């Protein structure tokens, strides 16, 4: 009512409709029916999965565990297939040797296996890295899905070995090496996305060099140094563990253990603390 004018019939009708709508809404809530505001809720769990994972000591432990899995894979891939599933320095040298000294093929190395390892490693790294740029490299959902895919690929390789045995050359050898190498290439990208390049989960040469030239090598508080030491120890432990399992139970069991370790890390990513959002700037607050 404006200026003391009495309410018109239209005003009374609108008020009646609003009251009736509110009554219907209350009845729906009492009966358990979702209101219009609740039909499409933003799931708290979904928001949690879309959060970025914060680099932390827990992430360091996850990367160290993945490094152990890498050591296991390389410990069985070289004696079985004469190439490395993860360490591409040796594969690169062998591949170039195959070009200049082809008569070493079948004795020192198997050229198709080396090509499969290097090619699929690069493919895994490229695909993971490029998709990470789009979805966010540290988004929890991406890390979980990415590591789950890696775990499945390693598991498939173990299943192939357990069913058909270890074939040093041929199609199955190329397939097994390709699966392990693709998973390894994808895995290495994770350490980059976490800004923990000291724990690459695969290549040891750079870690050894960086450790030796560190000007703060003997300082008590030196996180990069400590990460490199953890990485190198984890790689050594994984290699010893893989060699031991290879000797006692065979390649397929060792690869199964590696797949199990990667599955554990996949679950662990669900419990990482989220990264704290940056404080809004003055323009964002306006």
Short mmCIF file of C-alpha atoms in Angstrom, two decimals:
data_model
loop_
_atom_site.label_atom_id
_atom_site.label_comp_id
_atom_site.label_asym_id
_atom_site.label_seq_id
_atom_site.Cartn_x
_atom_site.Cartn_y
_atom_site.Cartn_z
CA UNK A 1 0.00 0.00 0.00
CA UNK A 2 1.51 3.36 -1.13
CA UNK A 3 0.47 6.83 0.00
CA UNK A 4 -2.33 5.50 2.21
CA UNK A 5 -4.20 3.92 -0.76
CA UNK A 6 -6.23 0.84 0.13
CA UNK A 7 -4.95 -2.50 -1.30
CA UNK A 8 -6.49 -3.45 -4.60
CA UNK A 9 -7.88 -6.84 -5.57
CA UNK A 10 -4.70 -7.57 -7.57
CA UNK A 11 -2.51 -6.95 -4.53
CA UNK A 12 -4.64 -9.26 -2.46
CA UNK A 13 -4.42 -11.93 -5.16
CA UNK A 14 -0.62 -11.74 -5.31
CA UNK A 15 -0.34 -11.99 -1.53
CA UNK A 16 -2.60 -15.02 -1.56
CA UNK A 17 -0.49 -16.75 -4.21
CA UNK A 18 2.72 -16.09 -2.24
CA UNK A 19 1.17 -17.51 0.93
CA UNK A 20 -0.07 -20.61 -0.90
CA UNK A 21 3.36 -21.19 -2.50
CA UNK A 22 5.04 -20.93 0.89
CA UNK A 23 2.55 -23.42 2.36
CA UNK A 24 3.19 -25.89 -0.47
CA UNK A 25 6.95 -25.52 0.04
CA UNK A 26 6.61 -26.22 3.77
CA UNK A 27 4.44 -29.28 3.04
CA UNK A 28 7.09 -30.64 0.65
CA UNK A 29 9.79 -30.21 3.25
CA UNK A 30 7.68 -31.97 5.88
CA UNK A 31 7.02 -34.87 3.50
CA UNK A 32 10.68 -35.14 2.59
CA UNK A 33 10.29 -33.87 -0.97
CA UNK A 34 13.18 -31.73 -2.22
CA UNK A 35 12.54 -28.04 -2.60
CA UNK A 36 13.60 -26.12 -5.69
CA UNK A 37 16.72 -24.96 -3.84
CA UNK A 38 17.65 -28.56 -2.97
CA UNK A 39 17.01 -30.25 -6.30
CA UNK A 40 20.55 -29.71 -7.55
CA UNK A 41 22.77 -29.45 -4.45
CA UNK A 42 26.51 -28.99 -4.72
CA UNK A 43 27.80 -32.19 -3.20
CA UNK A 44 30.32 -31.67 -0.45
CA UNK A 45 32.09 -34.84 -1.53
CA UNK A 46 32.24 -33.63 -5.11
CA UNK A 47 33.69 -30.29 -4.02
CA UNK A 48 36.25 -32.21 -1.99
CA UNK A 49 37.28 -34.21 -5.04
CA UNK A 50 37.66 -31.04 -7.09
CA UNK A 51 40.01 -29.41 -4.58
CA UNK A 52 43.72 -29.15 -5.25
CA UNK A 53 45.94 -31.38 -3.13
CA UNK A 54 48.43 -29.50 -0.99
CA UNK A 55 52.11 -30.48 -1.34
CA UNK A 56 53.07 -31.85 2.06
CA UNK A 57 54.98 -34.53 3.90
CA UNK A 58 52.12 -36.93 3.15
CA UNK A 59 52.62 -36.32 -0.58
CA UNK A 60 56.33 -36.98 -0.13
CA UNK A 61 55.50 -40.35 1.42
CA UNK A 62 53.17 -41.17 -1.49
CA UNK A 63 55.85 -40.33 -4.04
CA UNK A 64 58.41 -42.37 -2.12
CA UNK A 65 56.03 -45.35 -2.17
CA UNK A 66 55.58 -44.92 -5.93
CA UNK A 67 59.37 -44.89 -6.26
CA UNK A 68 59.51 -48.27 -4.53
CA UNK A 69 57.03 -49.56 -7.11
CA UNK A 70 59.25 -48.18 -9.87
CA UNK A 71 62.27 -50.01 -8.48
CA UNK A 72 60.31 -53.26 -8.45
CA UNK A 73 59.30 -52.86 -12.09
CA UNK A 74 62.79 -52.04 -13.36
CA UNK A 75 64.26 -54.91 -11.34
CA UNK A 76 62.23 -57.41 -13.36
CA UNK A 77 61.99 -55.61 -16.70
CA UNK A 78 65.72 -55.64 -17.44
CA UNK A 79 66.43 -59.37 -16.85
CA UNK A 80 63.20 -60.34 -18.64
CA UNK A 81 63.07 -57.88 -21.52
CA UNK A 82 66.59 -56.36 -21.67
CA UNK A 83 65.22 -52.85 -21.23
CA UNK A 84 63.94 -50.58 -18.46
CA UNK A 85 60.27 -49.87 -17.91
CA UNK A 86 60.94 -46.54 -16.17
CA UNK A 87 64.57 -45.47 -16.53
CA UNK A 88 64.77 -44.12 -20.05
CA UNK A 89 68.45 -43.09 -20.01
CA UNK A 90 69.56 -46.65 -20.63
CA UNK A 91 66.81 -47.22 -23.19
CA UNK A 92 67.85 -44.14 -25.15
CA UNK A 93 71.46 -45.32 -25.32
CA UNK A 94 70.45 -48.86 -26.30
CA UNK A 95 68.11 -47.59 -29.01
CA UNK A 96 70.90 -45.56 -30.58
CA UNK A 97 73.26 -48.52 -30.31
CA UNK A 98 70.70 -50.56 -32.21
CA UNK A 99 70.96 -48.08 -35.07
CA UNK A 100 74.76 -48.16 -35.31
CA UNK A 101 75.42 -51.70 -34.01
CA UNK A 102 72.35 -53.74 -35.04
CA UNK A 103 74.13 -57.07 -34.51
CA UNK A 104 73.81 -56.55 -30.75
CA UNK A 105 70.04 -56.90 -31.11
CA UNK A 106 68.96 -60.12 -29.42
CA UNK A 107 72.13 -60.37 -27.37
CA UNK A 108 72.66 -57.14 -25.44
CA UNK A 109 69.13 -55.78 -25.95
CA UNK A 110 65.87 -56.33 -27.82
CA UNK A 111 65.20 -53.37 -30.09
CA UNK A 112 61.37 -53.73 -30.23
CA UNK A 113 61.23 -53.85 -26.43
CA UNK A 114 63.39 -50.74 -26.12
CA UNK A 115 61.31 -48.88 -28.67
CA UNK A 116 58.12 -49.87 -26.88
CA UNK A 117 59.47 -48.78 -23.48
CA UNK A 118 60.72 -45.40 -24.65
CA UNK A 119 57.75 -44.68 -26.91
CA UNK A 120 55.05 -45.55 -24.41
CA UNK A 121 56.87 -43.77 -21.60
CA UNK A 122 56.90 -40.58 -23.64
CA UNK A 123 53.27 -41.11 -24.65
CA UNK A 124 52.19 -41.56 -21.04
CA UNK A 125 54.06 -38.47 -19.93
CA UNK A 126 52.74 -36.39 -22.82
CA UNK A 127 49.10 -37.39 -22.38
CA UNK A 128 49.16 -36.95 -18.60
CA UNK A 129 50.96 -33.65 -18.77
CA UNK A 130 48.74 -32.12 -21.44
CA UNK A 131 45.52 -33.19 -19.76
CA UNK A 132 46.88 -31.88 -16.45
CA UNK A 133 47.17 -28.43 -17.98
CA UNK A 134 43.45 -28.55 -18.74
CA UNK A 135 41.94 -30.09 -15.59
CA UNK A 136 44.51 -28.91 -13.04
CA UNK A 137 47.61 -30.98 -12.20
CA UNK A 138 46.90 -31.21 -8.48
CA UNK A 139 43.13 -31.68 -8.52
CA UNK A 140 42.31 -34.61 -6.25
CA UNK A 141 39.91 -36.26 -8.70
CA UNK A 142 42.51 -36.12 -11.47
CA UNK A 143 45.24 -37.55 -9.24
CA UNK A 144 43.01 -40.41 -8.10
CA UNK A 145 41.81 -41.25 -11.61
CA UNK A 146 45.28 -40.93 -13.10
CA UNK A 147 46.89 -43.16 -10.50
CA UNK A 148 44.01 -45.64 -10.77
CA UNK A 149 44.60 -45.96 -14.51
CA UNK A 150 48.32 -46.49 -13.89
CA UNK A 151 47.55 -49.19 -11.32
CA UNK A 152 45.21 -50.98 -13.72
CA UNK A 153 47.81 -50.92 -16.50
CA UNK A 154 50.43 -52.48 -14.21
CA UNK A 155 47.88 -55.02 -13.02
CA UNK A 156 47.05 -56.00 -16.61
CA UNK A 157 50.77 -56.48 -17.29
CA UNK A 158 50.99 -58.77 -14.25
CA UNK A 159 47.96 -60.76 -15.40
CA UNK A 160 49.46 -61.24 -18.86
CA UNK A 161 52.68 -62.50 -17.33
CA UNK A 162 50.88 -64.88 -14.97
CA UNK A 163 48.73 -66.37 -17.77
CA UNK A 164 51.20 -66.56 -20.65
CA UNK A 165 54.48 -66.56 -18.76
CA UNK A 166 57.42 -64.31 -19.51
CA UNK A 167 58.15 -64.05 -23.22
CA UNK A 168 61.37 -62.16 -23.76
CA UNK A 169 60.51 -61.13 -27.30
CA UNK A 170 57.44 -60.84 -29.45
CA UNK A 171 54.04 -59.21 -29.25
CA UNK A 172 53.34 -60.02 -25.61
CA UNK A 173 56.72 -58.70 -24.54
CA UNK A 174 56.09 -55.42 -26.34
CA UNK A 175 52.62 -55.18 -24.79
CA UNK A 176 53.82 -55.82 -21.24
CA UNK A 177 56.67 -53.34 -21.56
CA UNK A 178 54.35 -50.79 -23.14
CA UNK A 179 51.86 -51.04 -20.27
CA UNK A 180 54.56 -50.64 -17.61
CA UNK A 181 56.29 -47.81 -19.45
CA UNK A 182 53.09 -45.85 -20.08
CA UNK A 183 52.20 -46.09 -16.39
CA UNK A 184 55.71 -44.96 -15.44
CA UNK A 185 55.64 -41.97 -17.79
CA UNK A 186 52.32 -40.88 -16.34
CA UNK A 187 53.62 -41.39 -12.81
CA UNK A 188 56.67 -39.15 -13.27
CA UNK A 189 54.40 -36.24 -14.17
CA UNK A 190 52.88 -36.35 -10.68
CA UNK A 191 56.09 -35.32 -8.95
CA UNK A 192 56.32 -32.35 -11.30
CA UNK A 193 52.77 -31.30 -10.54
CA UNK A 194 53.50 -31.50 -6.81
CA UNK A 195 56.56 -29.25 -7.22
CA UNK A 196 58.72 -32.03 -5.76
CA UNK A 197 61.17 -32.62 -8.56
CA UNK A 198 63.65 -34.06 -6.06
CA UNK A 199 61.43 -37.17 -5.95
CA UNK A 200 61.05 -37.92 -9.63
CA UNK A 201 59.94 -41.53 -8.84
CA UNK A 202 62.09 -42.84 -11.71
CA UNK A 203 65.38 -41.24 -12.82
CA UNK A 204 68.27 -41.38 -10.35
CA UNK A 205 71.09 -39.64 -12.26
CA UNK A 206 69.89 -36.09 -11.66
CA UNK A 207 69.16 -36.87 -8.01
CA UNK A 208 72.69 -38.19 -7.46
CA UNK A 209 74.28 -35.15 -9.11
CA UNK A 210 72.07 -32.63 -7.31
CA UNK A 211 72.78 -34.37 -4.03
CA UNK A 212 76.55 -34.22 -4.52
CA UNK A 213 76.65 -30.54 -5.52
CA UNK A 214 74.21 -29.34 -2.86
CA UNK A 215 76.01 -26.53 -0.97
CA UNK A 216 73.89 -27.34 2.10
CA UNK A 217 74.50 -31.06 1.92
CA UNK A 218 75.57 -31.39 5.55
CA UNK A 219 73.03 -28.97 7.00
CA UNK A 220 70.50 -30.50 9.38
CA UNK A 221 67.55 -28.63 7.90
CA UNK A 222 67.65 -29.14 4.16
CA UNK A 223 64.38 -30.39 2.71
CA UNK A 224 65.50 -30.79 -0.93
CA UNK A 225 68.52 -32.85 0.21
CA UNK A 226 66.31 -35.01 2.40
CA UNK A 227 63.86 -35.61 -0.44
CA UNK A 228 66.64 -36.73 -2.76
CA UNK A 229 68.01 -39.12 -0.15
CA UNK A 230 64.53 -40.57 0.45
CA UNK A 231 64.04 -41.00 -3.28
CA UNK A 232 67.36 -42.78 -3.81
CA UNK A 233 66.80 -45.04 -0.81
CA UNK A 234 63.28 -45.87 -1.99
CA UNK A 235 64.55 -46.73 -5.46
CA UNK A 236 67.21 -48.98 -3.94
CA UNK A 237 64.68 -50.67 -1.66
CA UNK A 238 62.29 -51.23 -4.56
CA UNK A 239 65.04 -52.69 -6.73
CA UNK A 240 66.16 -55.05 -3.98
CA UNK A 241 62.58 -56.04 -3.23
CA UNK A 242 61.83 -56.63 -6.89
CA UNK A 243 64.99 -58.70 -7.35
CA UNK A 244 64.14 -60.77 -4.28
CA UNK A 245 60.60 -61.46 -5.43
CA UNK A 246 61.87 -62.19 -8.96
CA UNK A 247 64.28 -64.77 -7.58
CA UNK A 248 61.79 -66.46 -5.27
CA UNK A 249 58.40 -66.15 -6.98
CA UNK A 250 58.93 -64.79 -10.49
CA UNK A 251 58.20 -61.65 -12.46
CA UNK A 252 54.41 -61.71 -12.34
CA UNK A 253 54.34 -61.71 -8.53
CA UNK A 254 56.71 -58.75 -8.43
CA UNK A 255 54.53 -56.80 -10.87
CA UNK A 256 51.44 -57.69 -8.82
CA UNK A 257 53.16 -56.23 -5.75
CA UNK A 258 53.97 -53.07 -7.70
CA UNK A 259 50.36 -52.76 -8.82
CA UNK A 260 49.17 -53.24 -5.23
CA UNK A 261 51.48 -50.46 -4.05
CA UNK A 262 50.10 -48.10 -6.70
CA UNK A 263 46.54 -48.97 -5.69
CA UNK A 264 47.43 -48.06 -2.10
CA UNK A 265 48.69 -44.66 -3.23
CA UNK A 266 45.47 -44.18 -5.22
CA UNK A 267 43.46 -44.59 -2.02
CA UNK A 268 45.86 -42.39 -0.08
CA UNK A 269 45.19 -39.49 -2.45
CA UNK A 270 41.67 -39.39 -1.02
CA UNK A 271 43.06 -38.32 2.34
CA UNK A 272 45.49 -35.57 1.35
CA UNK A 273 44.74 -32.18 2.83
CA UNK A 274 43.40 -29.63 0.36
CA UNK A 275 45.47 -26.70 -0.75
CA UNK A 276 44.45 -23.48 0.99
CA UNK A 277 42.92 -20.97 -1.42
CA UNK A 278 44.89 -17.80 -1.89
CA UNK A 279 43.62 -14.67 -0.17
CA UNK A 280 41.39 -12.55 -2.44
CA UNK A 281 42.84 -9.34 -3.79
CA UNK A 282 41.27 -5.93 -3.42
CA UNK A 283 39.65 -6.14 -6.87
CA UNK A 284 38.15 -9.58 -6.08
CA UNK A 285 36.64 -8.24 -2.85
CA UNK A 286 34.82 -5.40 -4.62
#
